[in-house]
XYZ file of C-alpha atoms in Angstrom:
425
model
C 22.157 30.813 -55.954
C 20.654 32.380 -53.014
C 19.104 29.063 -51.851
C 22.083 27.484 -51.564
C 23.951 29.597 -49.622
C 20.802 28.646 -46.638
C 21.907 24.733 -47.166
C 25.475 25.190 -46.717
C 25.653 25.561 -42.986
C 24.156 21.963 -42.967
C 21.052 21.052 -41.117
C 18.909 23.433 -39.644
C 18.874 23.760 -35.862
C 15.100 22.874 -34.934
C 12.896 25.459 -34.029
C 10.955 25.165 -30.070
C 7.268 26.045 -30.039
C 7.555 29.557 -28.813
C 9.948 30.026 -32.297
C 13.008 29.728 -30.141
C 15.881 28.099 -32.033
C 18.187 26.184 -30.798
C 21.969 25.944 -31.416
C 23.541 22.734 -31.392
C 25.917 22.189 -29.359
C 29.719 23.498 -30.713
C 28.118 24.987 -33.990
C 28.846 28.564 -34.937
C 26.181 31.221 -35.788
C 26.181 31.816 -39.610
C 27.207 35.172 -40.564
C 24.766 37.305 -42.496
C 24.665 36.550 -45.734
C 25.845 38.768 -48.549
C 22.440 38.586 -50.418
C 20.965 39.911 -47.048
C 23.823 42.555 -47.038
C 22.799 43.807 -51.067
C 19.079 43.892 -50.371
C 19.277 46.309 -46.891
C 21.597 48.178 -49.303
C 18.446 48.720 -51.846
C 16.059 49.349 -48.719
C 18.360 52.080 -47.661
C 18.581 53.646 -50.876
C 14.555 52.958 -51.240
C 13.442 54.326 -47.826
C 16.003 57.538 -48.675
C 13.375 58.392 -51.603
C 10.113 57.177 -49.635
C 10.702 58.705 -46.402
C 11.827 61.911 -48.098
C 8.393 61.747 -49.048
C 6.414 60.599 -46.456
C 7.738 63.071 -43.771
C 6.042 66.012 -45.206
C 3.011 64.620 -47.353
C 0.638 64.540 -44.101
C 1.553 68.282 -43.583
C 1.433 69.149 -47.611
C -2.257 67.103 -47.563
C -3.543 68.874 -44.423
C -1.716 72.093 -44.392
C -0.844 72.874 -47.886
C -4.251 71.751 -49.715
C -6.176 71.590 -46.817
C -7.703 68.035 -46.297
C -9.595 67.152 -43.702
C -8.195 64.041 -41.254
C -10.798 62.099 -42.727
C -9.424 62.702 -46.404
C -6.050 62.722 -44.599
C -6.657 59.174 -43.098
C -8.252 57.887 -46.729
C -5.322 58.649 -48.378
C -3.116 57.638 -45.492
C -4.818 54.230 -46.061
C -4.100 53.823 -49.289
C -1.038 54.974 -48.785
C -0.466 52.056 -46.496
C -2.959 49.710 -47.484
C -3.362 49.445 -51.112
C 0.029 47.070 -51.771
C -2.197 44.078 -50.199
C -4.153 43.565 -52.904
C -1.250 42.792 -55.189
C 0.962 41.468 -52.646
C -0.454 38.033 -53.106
C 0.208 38.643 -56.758
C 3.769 39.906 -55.930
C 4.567 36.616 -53.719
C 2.860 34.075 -56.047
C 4.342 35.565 -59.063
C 7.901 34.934 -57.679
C 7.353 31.643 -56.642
C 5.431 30.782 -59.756
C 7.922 31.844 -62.059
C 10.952 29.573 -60.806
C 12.309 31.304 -57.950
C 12.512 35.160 -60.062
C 12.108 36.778 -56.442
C 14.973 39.247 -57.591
C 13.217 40.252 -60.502
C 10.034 40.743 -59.158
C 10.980 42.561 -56.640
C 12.861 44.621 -59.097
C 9.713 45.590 -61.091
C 7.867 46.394 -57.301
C 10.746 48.858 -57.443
C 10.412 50.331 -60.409
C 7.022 51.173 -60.668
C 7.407 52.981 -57.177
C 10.217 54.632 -58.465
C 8.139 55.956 -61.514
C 5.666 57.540 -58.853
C 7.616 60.050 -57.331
C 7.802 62.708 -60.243
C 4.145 62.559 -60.758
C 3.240 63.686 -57.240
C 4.766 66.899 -59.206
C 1.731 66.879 -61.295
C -1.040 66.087 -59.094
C -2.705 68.467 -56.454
C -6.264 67.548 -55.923
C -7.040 64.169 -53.654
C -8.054 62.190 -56.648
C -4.954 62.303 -58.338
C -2.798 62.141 -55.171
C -4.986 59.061 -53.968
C -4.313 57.418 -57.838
C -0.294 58.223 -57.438
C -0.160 56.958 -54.101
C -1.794 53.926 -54.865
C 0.063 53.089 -57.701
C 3.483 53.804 -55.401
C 2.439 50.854 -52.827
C 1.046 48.705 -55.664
C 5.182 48.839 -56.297
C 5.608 48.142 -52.561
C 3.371 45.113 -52.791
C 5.001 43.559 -56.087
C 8.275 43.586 -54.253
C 8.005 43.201 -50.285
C 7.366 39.734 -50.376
C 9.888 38.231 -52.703
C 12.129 41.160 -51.285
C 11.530 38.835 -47.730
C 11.421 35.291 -48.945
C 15.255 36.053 -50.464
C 16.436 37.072 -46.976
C 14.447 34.284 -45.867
C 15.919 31.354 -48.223
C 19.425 32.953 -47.850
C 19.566 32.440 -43.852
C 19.453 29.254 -41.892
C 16.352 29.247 -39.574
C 18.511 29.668 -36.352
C 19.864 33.541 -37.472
C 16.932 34.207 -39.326
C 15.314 36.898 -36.735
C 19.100 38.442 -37.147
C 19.153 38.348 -40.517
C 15.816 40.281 -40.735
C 17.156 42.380 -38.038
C 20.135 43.541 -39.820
C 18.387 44.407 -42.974
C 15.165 46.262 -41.490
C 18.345 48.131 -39.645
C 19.934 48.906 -42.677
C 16.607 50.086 -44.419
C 15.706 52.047 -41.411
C 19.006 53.533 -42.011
C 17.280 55.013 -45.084
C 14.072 56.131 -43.408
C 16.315 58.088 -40.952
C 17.823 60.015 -43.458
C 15.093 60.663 -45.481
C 13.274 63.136 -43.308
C 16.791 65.109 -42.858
C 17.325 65.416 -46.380
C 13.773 66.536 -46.903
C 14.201 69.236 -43.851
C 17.081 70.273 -44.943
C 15.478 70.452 -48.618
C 12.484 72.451 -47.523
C 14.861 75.102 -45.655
C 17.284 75.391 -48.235
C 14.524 76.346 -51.396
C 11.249 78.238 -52.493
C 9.245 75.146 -54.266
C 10.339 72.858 -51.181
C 7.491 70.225 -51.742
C 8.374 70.429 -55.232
C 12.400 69.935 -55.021
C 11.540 66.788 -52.082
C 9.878 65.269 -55.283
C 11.952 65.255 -57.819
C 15.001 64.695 -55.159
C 13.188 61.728 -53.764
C 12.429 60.325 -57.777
C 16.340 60.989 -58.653
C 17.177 58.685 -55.562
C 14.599 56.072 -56.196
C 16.770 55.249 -59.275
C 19.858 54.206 -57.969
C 18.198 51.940 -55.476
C 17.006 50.466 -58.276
C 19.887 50.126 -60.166
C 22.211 48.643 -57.369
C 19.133 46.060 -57.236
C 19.912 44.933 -60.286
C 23.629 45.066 -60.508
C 24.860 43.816 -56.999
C 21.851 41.828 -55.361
C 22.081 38.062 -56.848
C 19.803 36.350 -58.815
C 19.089 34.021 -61.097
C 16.480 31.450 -61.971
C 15.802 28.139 -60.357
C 13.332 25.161 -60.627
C 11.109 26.534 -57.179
C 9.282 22.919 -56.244
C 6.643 22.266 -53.839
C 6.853 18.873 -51.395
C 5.353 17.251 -54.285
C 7.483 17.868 -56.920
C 5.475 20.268 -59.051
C 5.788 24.168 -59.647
C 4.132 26.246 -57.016
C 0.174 26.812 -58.242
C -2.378 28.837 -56.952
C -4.658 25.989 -54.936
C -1.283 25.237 -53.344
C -1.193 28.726 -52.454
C -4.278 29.298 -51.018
C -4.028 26.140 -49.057
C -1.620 27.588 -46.969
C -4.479 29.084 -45.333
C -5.547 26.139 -43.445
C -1.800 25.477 -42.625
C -2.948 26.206 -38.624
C 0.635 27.609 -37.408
C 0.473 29.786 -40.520
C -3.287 31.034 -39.678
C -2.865 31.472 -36.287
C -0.374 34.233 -36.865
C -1.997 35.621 -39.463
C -5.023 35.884 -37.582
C -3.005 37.835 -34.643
C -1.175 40.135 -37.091
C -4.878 41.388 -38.984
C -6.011 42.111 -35.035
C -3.087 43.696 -33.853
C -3.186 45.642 -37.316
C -6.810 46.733 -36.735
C -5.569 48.949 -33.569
C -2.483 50.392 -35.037
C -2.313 53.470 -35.559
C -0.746 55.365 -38.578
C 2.630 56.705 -38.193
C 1.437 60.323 -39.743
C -0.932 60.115 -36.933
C 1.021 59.904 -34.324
C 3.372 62.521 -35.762
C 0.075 64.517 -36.071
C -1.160 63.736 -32.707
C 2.636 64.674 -31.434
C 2.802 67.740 -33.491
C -1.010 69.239 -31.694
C 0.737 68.259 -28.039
C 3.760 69.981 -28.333
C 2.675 72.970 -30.799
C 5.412 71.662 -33.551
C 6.685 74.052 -36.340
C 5.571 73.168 -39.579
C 8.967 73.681 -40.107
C 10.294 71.012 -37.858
C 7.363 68.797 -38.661
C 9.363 66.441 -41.237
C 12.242 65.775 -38.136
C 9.517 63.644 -36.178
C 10.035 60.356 -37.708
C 13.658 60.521 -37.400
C 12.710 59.967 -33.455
C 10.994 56.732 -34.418
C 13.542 55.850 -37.509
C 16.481 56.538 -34.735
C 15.204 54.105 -32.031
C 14.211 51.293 -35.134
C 18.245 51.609 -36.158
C 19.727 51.331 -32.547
C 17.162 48.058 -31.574
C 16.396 46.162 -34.541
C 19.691 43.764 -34.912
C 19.302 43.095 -30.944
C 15.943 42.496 -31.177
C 15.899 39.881 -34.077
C 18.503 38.034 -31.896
C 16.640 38.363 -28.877
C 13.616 36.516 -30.981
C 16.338 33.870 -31.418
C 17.037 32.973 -28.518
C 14.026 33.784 -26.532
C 10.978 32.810 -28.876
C 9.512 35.528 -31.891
C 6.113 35.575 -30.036
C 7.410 37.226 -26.802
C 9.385 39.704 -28.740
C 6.714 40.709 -30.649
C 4.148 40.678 -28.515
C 6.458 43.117 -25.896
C 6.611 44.893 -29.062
C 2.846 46.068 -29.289
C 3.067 46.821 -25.507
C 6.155 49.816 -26.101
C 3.568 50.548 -28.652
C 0.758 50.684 -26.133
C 2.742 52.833 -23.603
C 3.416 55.254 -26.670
C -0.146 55.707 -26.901
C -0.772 56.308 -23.116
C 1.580 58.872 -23.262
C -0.020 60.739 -25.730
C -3.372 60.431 -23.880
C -1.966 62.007 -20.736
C -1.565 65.750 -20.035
C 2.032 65.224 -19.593
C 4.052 67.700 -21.647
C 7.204 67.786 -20.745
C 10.047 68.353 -22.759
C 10.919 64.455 -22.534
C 7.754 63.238 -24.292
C 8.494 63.605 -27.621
C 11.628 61.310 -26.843
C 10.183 58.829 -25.347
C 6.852 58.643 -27.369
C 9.582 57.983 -30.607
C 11.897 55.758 -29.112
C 8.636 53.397 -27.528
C 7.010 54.009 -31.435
C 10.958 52.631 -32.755
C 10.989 49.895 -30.237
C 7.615 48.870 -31.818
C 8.900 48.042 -35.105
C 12.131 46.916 -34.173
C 10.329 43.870 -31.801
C 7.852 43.484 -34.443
C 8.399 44.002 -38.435
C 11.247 41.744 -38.781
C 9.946 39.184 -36.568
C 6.825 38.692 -37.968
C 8.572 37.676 -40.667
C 11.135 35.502 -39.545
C 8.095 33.786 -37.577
C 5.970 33.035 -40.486
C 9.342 31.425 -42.828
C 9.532 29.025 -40.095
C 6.550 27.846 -41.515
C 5.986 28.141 -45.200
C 7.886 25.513 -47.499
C 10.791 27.281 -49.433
C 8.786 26.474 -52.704
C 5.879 28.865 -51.904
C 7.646 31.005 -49.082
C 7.303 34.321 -50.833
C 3.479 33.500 -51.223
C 3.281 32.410 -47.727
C 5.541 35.614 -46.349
C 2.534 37.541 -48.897
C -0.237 35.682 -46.755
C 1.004 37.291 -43.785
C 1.546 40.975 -44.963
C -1.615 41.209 -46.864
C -3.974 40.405 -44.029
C -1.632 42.964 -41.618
C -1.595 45.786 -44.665
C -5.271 45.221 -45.047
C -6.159 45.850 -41.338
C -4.186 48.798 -40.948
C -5.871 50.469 -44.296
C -8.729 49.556 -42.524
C -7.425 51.411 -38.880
C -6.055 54.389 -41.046
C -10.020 55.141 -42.251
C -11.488 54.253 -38.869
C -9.132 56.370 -37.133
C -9.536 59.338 -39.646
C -13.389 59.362 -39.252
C -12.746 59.101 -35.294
C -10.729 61.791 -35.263
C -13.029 64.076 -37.346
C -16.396 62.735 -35.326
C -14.840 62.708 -31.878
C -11.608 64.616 -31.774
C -8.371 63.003 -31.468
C -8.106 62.017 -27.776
C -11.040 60.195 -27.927
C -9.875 58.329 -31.331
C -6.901 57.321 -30.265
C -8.421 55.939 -26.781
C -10.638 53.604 -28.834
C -7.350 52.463 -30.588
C -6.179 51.960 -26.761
C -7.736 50.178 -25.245
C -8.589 47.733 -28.848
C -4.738 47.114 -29.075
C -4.863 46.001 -25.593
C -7.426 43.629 -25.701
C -6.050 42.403 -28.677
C -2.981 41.465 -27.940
C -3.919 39.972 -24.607
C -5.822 37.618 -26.557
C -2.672 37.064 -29.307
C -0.580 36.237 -25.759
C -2.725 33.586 -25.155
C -3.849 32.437 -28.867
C 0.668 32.572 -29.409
C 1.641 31.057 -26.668
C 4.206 28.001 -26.465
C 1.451 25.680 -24.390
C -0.778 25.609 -27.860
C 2.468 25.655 -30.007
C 1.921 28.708 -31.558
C 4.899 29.760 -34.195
C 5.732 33.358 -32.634
């Protein structure tokens, strides 16, 4: 059991206030585990199909039936937003049902997977918006258990590595995602078509090495007090003040960031992009992720999660002042990406190894869900205020509100995070 396999190094190392841990002396680092290993596996496999898809819907929405970026950024938020609604569900389901994170997260899986062949049948925003939101309902059934096993298979002192390694390995999958759709769209006539039904074919097999390699099982999942997980004990974790405080920071930080597919957008308008080469732009982002995810979840080891991902919203604040100058070089795109990839690399991981550090194993997916919902939420939330922005204003002046709001909040996270008030990132 996956649970185990987090007990047999022995006794944790303690974590510092800044969410340092420290080795004792003469220990060795555990290795990654094999459960982490099975489940990046899946995520590759996953963000093959999702990527696929995601690389050309904002230029099939815009350019093919001709939304406007406020339409663009409602669906956009759905697209990114809607799994928080059932990602408490997701989280307290697995808990609640004795430690079935594997199978949860299984059925997360298969729902999404059952959404790809039906963007075949829909071309009008209502249908599109229902698809999409059923996809990320999936998304939200299985991201949190999907966490909490990584989480209960790693001892805290390799956990930011063990996140690293498998947001590496499923950003392995978003990088070749756009390729194959590229090279999908060149090679045939229906190309939005054929990226569908390609991405629903691959969206299978992720499932199916889910269930065959990735173990599972059931187990007796306990609170403190001896009981099951239930939902009061669930909801209390929202006066749990370490657990809050990040949450809190994660919702604000969410509120300023900015889509991907509008920063691909944004990038595309600068440069004067092929639709053609449109779908390439997230490999960029998806490269620099790959290359700086495994050193950044140790770096969150050893230094403390909060700095890490904290420096992470700043790359993500120079990306944005790049796009707001009139630089247009030919090095821009490059270094917009790789500051966009450094982003989620210092934070997505992180975050999460951050808030395991303080949820109890027996409601851990629920208290991973706590986290995610409140960031998922805010960013829905930035996706519709951007889109209107853009459409009221114009673009520059949309993304110089999101500016100068991710700055001020995340000078306020630094000090709301930091070690002196024993903050958990």
């Amino acid at each position: 059991m996956y649970v185990a396999g987090s007990r047999a190094a022995g006794t944790p190392a303690p974590a510092s206030a800044d969410g340092a841990v420290r080795h004792p002396a003469g220990r060795r680092r555990a290795a990654v585990a094999p459960t982490v290993l099975a489940l990046g596996t899946v995520s590759l496999i996953t963000d093959v199909s999702s990527e696929m898809v995601t690389a050309v819907l904002p230029l099939y929405l815009v350019t093919g039936l001709g939304l406007s970026p406020l339409g663009f950024g409602l669906l956009d938020g759905v697209y990114n937003g809607f799994s928080a609604v059932v990602r408490l569900a997701g989280g307290h389901l697995a808990d609640r049902g004795g430690g079935r994170h594997k199978w949860v997260a299984g059925l997360g899986y298969g729902v999404s997977a059952l959404c790809k062949p039906l963007l075949l049948l829909a071309h009008t925003l209502t249908p599109i918006g229902l698809v999409l939101a059923a996809d990320r309902t999936g998304k939200g059934l299985r991201t949190a258990p999907r966490d909490a096993l990584i989480s209960l298979s790693s001892p805290p002192e390799s956990r930011g590595r063990a996140f690293g390694v498998h947001r590496a390995m499923d950003t392995a999958g978003a990088l070749l995602g756009p390729l194959a759709a590229f090279w999908i769209l060149r090679a045939t006539v229906d190309g939005y078509d054929a990226v569908f039904t390609v991405s629903a074919c691959v969206a299978v097999v992720g499932v199916l090495v889910l269930v065959l390699f990735v173990p599972g099982g059931r187990s007796e999942t306990v609170t403190a007090a001896g009981r099951r997980p239930t939902l009061r004990a669930a909801l209390a974790l929202l006066r749990t003040r370490d657990l809050r405080r990040i949450t809190v920071c994660a919702v604000l930080l969410g509120l300023a960031t900015v889509s991907d597919s509008f920063v691909y957008l944004l990038l595309q308008r600068r440069l004067g992009v092929p639709d053609r080469w449109f779908a390439l732009l997230p490999l960029g982002t998806a490269a620099a992720f790959l290359l700086l995810a495994v050193g950044a979840g140790r770096l969150a080891d050893r230094l403390g999660r909060w700095r890490v991902f904290l420096a992470g919203h700043v790359a993500l604040l120079g990306a944005y002042g790049l796009l707001l100058t009139g630089w247009h070089g030919t090095a821009l795109p490059y270094a917009v990406l790789l500051l966009h990839g450094a982003f989620y690399a210092a934070t997505d991981g992180v975050l999460m190894a951050a808030a395991s550090d303080r949820v109890p194993e027996g409601l851990r997916s629920t208290g991973l869900a706590v986290v995610q919902t409140g960031q998922a939420l805010a960013r829905f939330a930035c996706s519709l205020l951007f889109g209107a922005a853009w459409t009221v204003w114009g673009d520059r002046t949309a993304l110089l509100a999101s500016a100068v709001a991710l700055a001020v909040c995340a000078a306020w996270c630094s000090l709301t995070l930091r070690p002196a008030r024993e903050a958990a990132v």
